[in-house]
Tab-separated table of C-alpha atoms in Angstrom:
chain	number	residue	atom	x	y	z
A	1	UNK	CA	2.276	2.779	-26.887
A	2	UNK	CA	-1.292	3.062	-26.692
A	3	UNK	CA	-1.868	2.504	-23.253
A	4	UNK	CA	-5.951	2.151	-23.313
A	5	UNK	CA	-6.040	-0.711	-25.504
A	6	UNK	CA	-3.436	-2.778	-23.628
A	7	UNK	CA	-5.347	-2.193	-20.839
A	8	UNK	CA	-8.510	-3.134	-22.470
A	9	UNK	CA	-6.413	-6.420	-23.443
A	10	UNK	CA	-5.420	-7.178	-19.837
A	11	UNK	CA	-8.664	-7.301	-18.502
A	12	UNK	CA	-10.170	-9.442	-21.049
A	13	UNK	CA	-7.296	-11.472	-20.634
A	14	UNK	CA	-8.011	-11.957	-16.624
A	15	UNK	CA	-11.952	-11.863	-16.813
A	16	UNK	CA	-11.325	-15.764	-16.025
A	17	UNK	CA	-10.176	-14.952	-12.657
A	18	UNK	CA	-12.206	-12.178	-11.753
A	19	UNK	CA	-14.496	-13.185	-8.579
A	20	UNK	CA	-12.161	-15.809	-7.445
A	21	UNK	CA	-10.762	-15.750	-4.436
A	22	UNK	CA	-12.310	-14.533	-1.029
A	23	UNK	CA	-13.475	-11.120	0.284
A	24	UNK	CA	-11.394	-9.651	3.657
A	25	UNK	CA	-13.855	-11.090	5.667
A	26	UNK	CA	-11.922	-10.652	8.940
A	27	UNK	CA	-13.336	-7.133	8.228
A	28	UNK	CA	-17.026	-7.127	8.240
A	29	UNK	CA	-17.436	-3.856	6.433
A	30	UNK	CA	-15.157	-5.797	3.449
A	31	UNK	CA	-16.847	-8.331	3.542
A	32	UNK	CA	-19.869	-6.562	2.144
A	33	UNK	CA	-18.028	-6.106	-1.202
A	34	UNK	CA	-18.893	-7.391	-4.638
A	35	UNK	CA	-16.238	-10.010	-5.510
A	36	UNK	CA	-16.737	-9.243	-9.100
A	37	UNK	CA	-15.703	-5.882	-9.369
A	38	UNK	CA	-12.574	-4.738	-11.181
A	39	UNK	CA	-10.765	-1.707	-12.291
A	40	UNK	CA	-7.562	-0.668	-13.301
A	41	UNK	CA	-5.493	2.599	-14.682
A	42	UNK	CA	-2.126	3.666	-15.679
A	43	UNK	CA	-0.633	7.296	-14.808
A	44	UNK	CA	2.299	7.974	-16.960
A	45	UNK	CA	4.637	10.274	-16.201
A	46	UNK	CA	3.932	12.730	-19.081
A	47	UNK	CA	0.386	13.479	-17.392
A	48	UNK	CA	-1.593	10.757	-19.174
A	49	UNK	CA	-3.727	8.808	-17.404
A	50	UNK	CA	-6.617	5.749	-18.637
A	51	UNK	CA	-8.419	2.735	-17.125
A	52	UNK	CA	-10.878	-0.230	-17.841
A	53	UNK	CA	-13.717	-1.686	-15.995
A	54	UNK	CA	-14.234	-0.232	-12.174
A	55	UNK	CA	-11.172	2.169	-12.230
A	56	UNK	CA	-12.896	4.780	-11.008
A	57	UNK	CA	-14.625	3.303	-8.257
A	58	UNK	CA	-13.961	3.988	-5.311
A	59	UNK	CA	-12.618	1.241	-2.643
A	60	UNK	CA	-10.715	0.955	0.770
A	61	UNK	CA	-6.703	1.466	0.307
A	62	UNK	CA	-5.967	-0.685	3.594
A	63	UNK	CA	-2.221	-1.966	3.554
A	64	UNK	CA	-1.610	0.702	0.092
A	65	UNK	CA	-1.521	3.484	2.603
A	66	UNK	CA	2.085	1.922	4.444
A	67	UNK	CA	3.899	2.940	1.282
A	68	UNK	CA	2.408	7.049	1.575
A	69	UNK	CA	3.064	7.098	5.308
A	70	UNK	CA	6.243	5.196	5.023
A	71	UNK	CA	6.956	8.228	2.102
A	72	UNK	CA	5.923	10.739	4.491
A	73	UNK	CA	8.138	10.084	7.414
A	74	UNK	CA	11.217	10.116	4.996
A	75	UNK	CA	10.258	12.945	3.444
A	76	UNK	CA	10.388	14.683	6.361
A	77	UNK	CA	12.468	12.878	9.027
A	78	UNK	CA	15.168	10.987	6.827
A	79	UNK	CA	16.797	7.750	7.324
A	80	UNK	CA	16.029	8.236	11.204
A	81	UNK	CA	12.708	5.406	11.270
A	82	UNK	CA	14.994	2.443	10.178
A	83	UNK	CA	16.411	2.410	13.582
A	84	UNK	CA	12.581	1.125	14.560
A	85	UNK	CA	12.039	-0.858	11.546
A	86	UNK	CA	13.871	-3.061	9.001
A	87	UNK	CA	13.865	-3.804	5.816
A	88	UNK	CA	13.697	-7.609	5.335
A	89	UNK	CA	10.985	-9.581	3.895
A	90	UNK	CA	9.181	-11.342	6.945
A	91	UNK	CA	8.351	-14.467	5.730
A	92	UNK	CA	5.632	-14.767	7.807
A	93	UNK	CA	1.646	-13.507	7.913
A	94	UNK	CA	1.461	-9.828	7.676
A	95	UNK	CA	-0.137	-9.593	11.419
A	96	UNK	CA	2.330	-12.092	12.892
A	97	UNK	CA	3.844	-11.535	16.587
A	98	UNK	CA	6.538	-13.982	16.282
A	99	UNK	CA	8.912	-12.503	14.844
A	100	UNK	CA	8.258	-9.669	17.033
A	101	UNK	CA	9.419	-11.364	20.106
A	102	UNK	CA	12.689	-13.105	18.606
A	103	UNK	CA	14.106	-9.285	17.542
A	104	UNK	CA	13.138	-7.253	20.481
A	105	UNK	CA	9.982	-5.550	19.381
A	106	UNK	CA	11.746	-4.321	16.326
A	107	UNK	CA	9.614	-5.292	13.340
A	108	UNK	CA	10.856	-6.637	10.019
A	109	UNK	CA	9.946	-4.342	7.628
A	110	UNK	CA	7.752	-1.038	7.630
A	111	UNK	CA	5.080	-3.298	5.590
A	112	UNK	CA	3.567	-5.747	7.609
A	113	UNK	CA	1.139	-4.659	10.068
A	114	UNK	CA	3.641	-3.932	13.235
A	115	UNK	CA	5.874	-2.027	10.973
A	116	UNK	CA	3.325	0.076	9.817
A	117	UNK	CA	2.257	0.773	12.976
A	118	UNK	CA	6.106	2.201	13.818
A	119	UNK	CA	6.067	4.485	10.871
A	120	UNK	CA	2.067	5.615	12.298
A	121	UNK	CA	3.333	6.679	15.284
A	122	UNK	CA	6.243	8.210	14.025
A	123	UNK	CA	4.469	10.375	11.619
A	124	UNK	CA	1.647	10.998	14.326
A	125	UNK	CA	4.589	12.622	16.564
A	126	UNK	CA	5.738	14.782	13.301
A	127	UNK	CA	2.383	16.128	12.661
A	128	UNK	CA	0.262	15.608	15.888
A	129	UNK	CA	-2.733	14.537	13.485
A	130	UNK	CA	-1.123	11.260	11.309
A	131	UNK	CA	-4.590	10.639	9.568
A	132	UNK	CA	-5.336	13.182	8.341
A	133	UNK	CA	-1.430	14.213	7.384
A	134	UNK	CA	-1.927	11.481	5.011
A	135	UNK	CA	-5.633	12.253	3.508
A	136	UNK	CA	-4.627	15.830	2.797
A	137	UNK	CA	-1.556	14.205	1.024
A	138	UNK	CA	-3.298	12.027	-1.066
A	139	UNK	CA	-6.091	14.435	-1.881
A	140	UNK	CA	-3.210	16.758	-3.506
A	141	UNK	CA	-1.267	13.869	-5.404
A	142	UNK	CA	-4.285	12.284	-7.044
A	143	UNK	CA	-5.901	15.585	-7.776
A	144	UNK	CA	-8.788	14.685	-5.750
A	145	UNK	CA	-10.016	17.319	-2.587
A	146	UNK	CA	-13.155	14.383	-2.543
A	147	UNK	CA	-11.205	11.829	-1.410
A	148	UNK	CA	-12.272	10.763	2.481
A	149	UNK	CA	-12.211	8.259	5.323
A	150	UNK	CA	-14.897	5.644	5.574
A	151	UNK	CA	-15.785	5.641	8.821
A	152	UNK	CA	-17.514	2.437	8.769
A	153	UNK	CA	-14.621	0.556	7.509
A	154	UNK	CA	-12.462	2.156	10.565
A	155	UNK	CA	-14.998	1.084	13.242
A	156	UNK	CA	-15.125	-2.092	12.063
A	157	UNK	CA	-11.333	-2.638	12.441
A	158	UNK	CA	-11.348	-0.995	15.490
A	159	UNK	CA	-13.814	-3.221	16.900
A	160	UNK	CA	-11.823	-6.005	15.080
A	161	UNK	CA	-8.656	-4.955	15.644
A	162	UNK	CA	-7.852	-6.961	18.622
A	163	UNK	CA	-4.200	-8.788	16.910
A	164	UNK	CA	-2.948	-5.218	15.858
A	165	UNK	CA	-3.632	-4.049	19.456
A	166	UNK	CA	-1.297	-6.813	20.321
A	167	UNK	CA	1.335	-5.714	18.249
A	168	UNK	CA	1.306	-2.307	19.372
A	169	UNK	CA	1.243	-2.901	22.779
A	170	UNK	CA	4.070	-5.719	22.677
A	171	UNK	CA	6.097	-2.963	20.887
A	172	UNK	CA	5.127	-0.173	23.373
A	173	UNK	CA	7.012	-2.628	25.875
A	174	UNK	CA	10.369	-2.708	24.446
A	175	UNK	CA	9.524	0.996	23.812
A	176	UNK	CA	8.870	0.712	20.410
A	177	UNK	CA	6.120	3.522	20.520
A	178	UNK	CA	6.656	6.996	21.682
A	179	UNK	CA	2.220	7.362	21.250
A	180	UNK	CA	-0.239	5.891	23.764
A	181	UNK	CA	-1.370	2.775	22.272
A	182	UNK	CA	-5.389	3.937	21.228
A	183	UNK	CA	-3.853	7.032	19.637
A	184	UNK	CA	-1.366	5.132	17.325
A	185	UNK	CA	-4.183	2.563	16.466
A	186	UNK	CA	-6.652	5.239	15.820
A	187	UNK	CA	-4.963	6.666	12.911
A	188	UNK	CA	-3.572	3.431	11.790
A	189	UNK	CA	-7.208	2.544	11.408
A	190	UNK	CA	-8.551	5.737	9.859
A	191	UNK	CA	-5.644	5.757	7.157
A	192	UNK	CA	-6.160	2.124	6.150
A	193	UNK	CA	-9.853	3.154	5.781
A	194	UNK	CA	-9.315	5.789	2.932
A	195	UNK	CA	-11.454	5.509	0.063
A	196	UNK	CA	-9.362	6.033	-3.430
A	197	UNK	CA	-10.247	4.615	-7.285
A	198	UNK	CA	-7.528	3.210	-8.782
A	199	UNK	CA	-7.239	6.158	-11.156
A	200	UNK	CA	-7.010	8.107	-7.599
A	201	UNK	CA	-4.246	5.841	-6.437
A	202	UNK	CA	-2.158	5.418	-9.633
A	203	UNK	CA	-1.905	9.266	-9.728
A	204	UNK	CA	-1.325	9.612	-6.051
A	205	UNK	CA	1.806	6.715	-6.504
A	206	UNK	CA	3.254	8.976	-9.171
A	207	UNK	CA	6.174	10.752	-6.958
A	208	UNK	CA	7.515	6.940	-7.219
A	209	UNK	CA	7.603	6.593	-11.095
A	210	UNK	CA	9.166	10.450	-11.135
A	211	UNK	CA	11.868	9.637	-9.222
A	212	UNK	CA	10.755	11.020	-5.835
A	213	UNK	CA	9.187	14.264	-7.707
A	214	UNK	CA	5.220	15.721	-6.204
A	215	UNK	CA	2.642	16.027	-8.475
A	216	UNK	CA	2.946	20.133	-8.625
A	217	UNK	CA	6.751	19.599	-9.538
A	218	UNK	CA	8.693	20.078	-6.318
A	219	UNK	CA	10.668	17.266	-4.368
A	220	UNK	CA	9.253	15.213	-2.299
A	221	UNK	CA	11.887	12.432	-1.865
A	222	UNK	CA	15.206	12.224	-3.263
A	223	UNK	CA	16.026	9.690	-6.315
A	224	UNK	CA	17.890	7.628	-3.542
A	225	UNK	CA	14.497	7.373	-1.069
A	226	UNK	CA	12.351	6.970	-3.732
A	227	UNK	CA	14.400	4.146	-4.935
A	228	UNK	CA	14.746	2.581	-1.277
A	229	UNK	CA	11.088	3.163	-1.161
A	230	UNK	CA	10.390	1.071	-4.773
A	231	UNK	CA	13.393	-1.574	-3.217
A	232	UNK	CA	10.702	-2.558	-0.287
A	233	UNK	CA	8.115	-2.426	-1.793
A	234	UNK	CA	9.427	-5.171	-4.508
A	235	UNK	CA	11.106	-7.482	-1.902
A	236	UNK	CA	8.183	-6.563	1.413
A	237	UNK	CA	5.198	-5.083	-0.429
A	238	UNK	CA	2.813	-7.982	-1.063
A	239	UNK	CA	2.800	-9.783	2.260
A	240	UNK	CA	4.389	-13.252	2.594
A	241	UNK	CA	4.265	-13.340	-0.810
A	242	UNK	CA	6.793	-10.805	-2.602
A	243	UNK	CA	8.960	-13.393	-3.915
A	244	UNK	CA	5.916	-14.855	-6.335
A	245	UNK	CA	4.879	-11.404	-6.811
A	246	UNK	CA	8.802	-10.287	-8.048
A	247	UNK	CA	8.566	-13.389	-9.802
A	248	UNK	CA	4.996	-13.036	-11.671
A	249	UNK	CA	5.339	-9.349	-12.270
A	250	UNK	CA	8.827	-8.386	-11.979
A	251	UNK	CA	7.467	-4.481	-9.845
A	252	UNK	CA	7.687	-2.653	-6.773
A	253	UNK	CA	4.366	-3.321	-5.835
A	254	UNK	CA	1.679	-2.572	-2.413
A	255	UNK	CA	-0.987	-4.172	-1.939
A	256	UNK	CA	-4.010	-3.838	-0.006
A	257	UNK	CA	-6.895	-6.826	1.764
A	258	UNK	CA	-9.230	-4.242	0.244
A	259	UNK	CA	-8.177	-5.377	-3.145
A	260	UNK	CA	-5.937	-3.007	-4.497
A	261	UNK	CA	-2.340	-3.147	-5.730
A	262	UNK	CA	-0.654	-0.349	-6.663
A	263	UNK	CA	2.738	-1.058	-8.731
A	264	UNK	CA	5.464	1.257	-10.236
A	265	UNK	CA	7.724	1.597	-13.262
A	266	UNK	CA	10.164	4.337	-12.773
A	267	UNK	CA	10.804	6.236	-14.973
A	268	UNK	CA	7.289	5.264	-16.767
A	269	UNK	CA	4.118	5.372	-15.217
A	270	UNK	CA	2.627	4.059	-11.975
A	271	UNK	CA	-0.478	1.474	-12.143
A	272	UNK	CA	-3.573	0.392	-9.650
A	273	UNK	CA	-6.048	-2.726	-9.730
A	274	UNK	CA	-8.533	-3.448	-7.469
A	275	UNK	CA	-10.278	-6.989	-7.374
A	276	UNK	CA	-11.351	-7.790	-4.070
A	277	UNK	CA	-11.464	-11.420	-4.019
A	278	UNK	CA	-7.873	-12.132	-2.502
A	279	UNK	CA	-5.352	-15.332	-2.259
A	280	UNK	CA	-4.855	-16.880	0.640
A	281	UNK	CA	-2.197	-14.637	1.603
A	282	UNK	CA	-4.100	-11.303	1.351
A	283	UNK	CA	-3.707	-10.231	-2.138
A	284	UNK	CA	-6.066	-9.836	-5.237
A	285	UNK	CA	-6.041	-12.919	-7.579
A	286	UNK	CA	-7.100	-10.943	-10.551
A	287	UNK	CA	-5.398	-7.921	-9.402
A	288	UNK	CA	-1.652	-10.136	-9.613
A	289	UNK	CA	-2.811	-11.910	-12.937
A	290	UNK	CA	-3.571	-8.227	-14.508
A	291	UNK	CA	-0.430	-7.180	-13.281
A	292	UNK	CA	1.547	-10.053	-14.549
A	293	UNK	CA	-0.173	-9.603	-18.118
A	294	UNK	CA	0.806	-6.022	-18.265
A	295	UNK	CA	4.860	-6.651	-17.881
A	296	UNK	CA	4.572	-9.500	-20.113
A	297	UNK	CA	2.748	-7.788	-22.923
A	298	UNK	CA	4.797	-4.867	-22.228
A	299	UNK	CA	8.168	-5.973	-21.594
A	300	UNK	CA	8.289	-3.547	-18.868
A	301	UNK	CA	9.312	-4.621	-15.860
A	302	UNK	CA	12.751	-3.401	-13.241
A	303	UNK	CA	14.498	-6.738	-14.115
């Protein structure tokens, strides 16, 4: 298959829907972003890797980075963390404290934002540095030792990041949290502020296309966690939305208020697009259309 010109044919199929939508404004250092832009590139398994448009642009990973942390923690800890998390779609907004309060501070799934925060603090008390845990493993997946926080987009959650404080301290009182409160939001907010291109973040995703298998060759995950890992993110990884998104584009898929959506064939390759004007349940219009032109040009797709 020649990968670069069905790429080139997605995104002249969704230029129509590029700029629609609306910027994470919630976030003022989003909100600064060019609707417009768009990007997106395929990493194969055999090494190759191509994009269109912005794909090497760099852009904030937000929500993408629950999928490496949640990766991390198994990787090193095992099935342990789904005692503090499930694995059911919510159903609900991705910073929602109902549900919280119905099942005893335990939080749905490891993708919406009180989950994430679980998996943040348990990989903070596995490393004693959780940020940075996860730059250094992205910098040696995608290939990139440039990759880096933006500290402007983490101050601007933190000053904004009044709801996810309200998770984590409703949590912290069924003793959800084994961190101080500030320490578990801090690196929560510096890993959702990465900066990665989509050719950064479809190479870093690769481990999930290979089966559970690091960039340099050795194991990461086992087949059966990367699978579990693909398994959430198709029924929990695009917000209150996964059933549209399973339906539309048939992938595990993550996506990100910054724009991005990373999705994975196993056994194939693993893909990234980043549009940042976003639905109004958090994820890229043009990034879902491009998605759900690929599987249908393609054929590929897990169903």
């Amino acid at each position: 298959m020649d990968y670069q010109s069905v790429l080139d044919e997605v995104a002249a199929a969704v230029a129509p829907q590029i700029g629609r939508g609306q910027v994470a404004r919630y976030i003022p250092a989003l909100a600064a972003v060019d609707p417009g832009r768009f990007g997106i590139a395929l990493a194969a398994v055999d090494g190759t890797v191509v994009g269109t448009g912005d794909w090497e642009v760099p852009f904030s990973i937000q929500s993408i980075s629950k999928a490496f942390s949640l990766a991390l923690v198994l990787a090193q800890d095992g099935e342990s963390i789904w005692r503090r998390v499930g694995r059911e779609p919510s159903g609900n907004p991705f910073n929602s404290l109902v549900q919280l309060e119905h099942e005893n501070g335990i939080p749905r799934n490891p993708f919406i934002n009180a989950g994430a925060l679980v998996v943040t603090d348990r990989l903070q008390t596995m490393t004693g540095d959780a940020s940075t845990t996860m730059l250094d493993f992205l910098r040696a997946e995608s290939g990139n030792p440039e990759l880096s926080f933006d500290a402007a987009v983490a101050a601007s959650e933190t000053e904004h990041g009044d709801r996810n404080a309200a998770l984590a301290h409703f949590m912290a009182s069924y003793g959800n949290l084994d961190n101080p409160v500030p320490t578990v939001l801090e690196h929560y907010f510096w890993q959702c502020s990465i900066e990665m291109s989509c050719r950064d973040l479809a190479l870093a995703g690769g481990f999930l296309a290979r089966h559970g298998l690091a960039a340099d060759g050795s194991r990461l995950l086992s087949r059966r966690e990367a699978k579990r890992i693909n398994a959430v993110m198709l029924t929990c990884g695009t917000y209150d939305a996964a059933g549209d998104f399973a339906y539309r584009v048939g992938l595990p898929g993550k996506s990100g208020v910054g724009g991005g959506i990373v999705a994975v064939i196993p056994g194939r390759c693993t893909l990234c697009v980043w549009s940042p004007g976003l639905d109004a349940r958090g994820n890229s219009v043009a990034g879902v259309a491009a998605l759900d032109h690929f599987t249908t040009i393609t054929g590929w797709s897990v169903f």
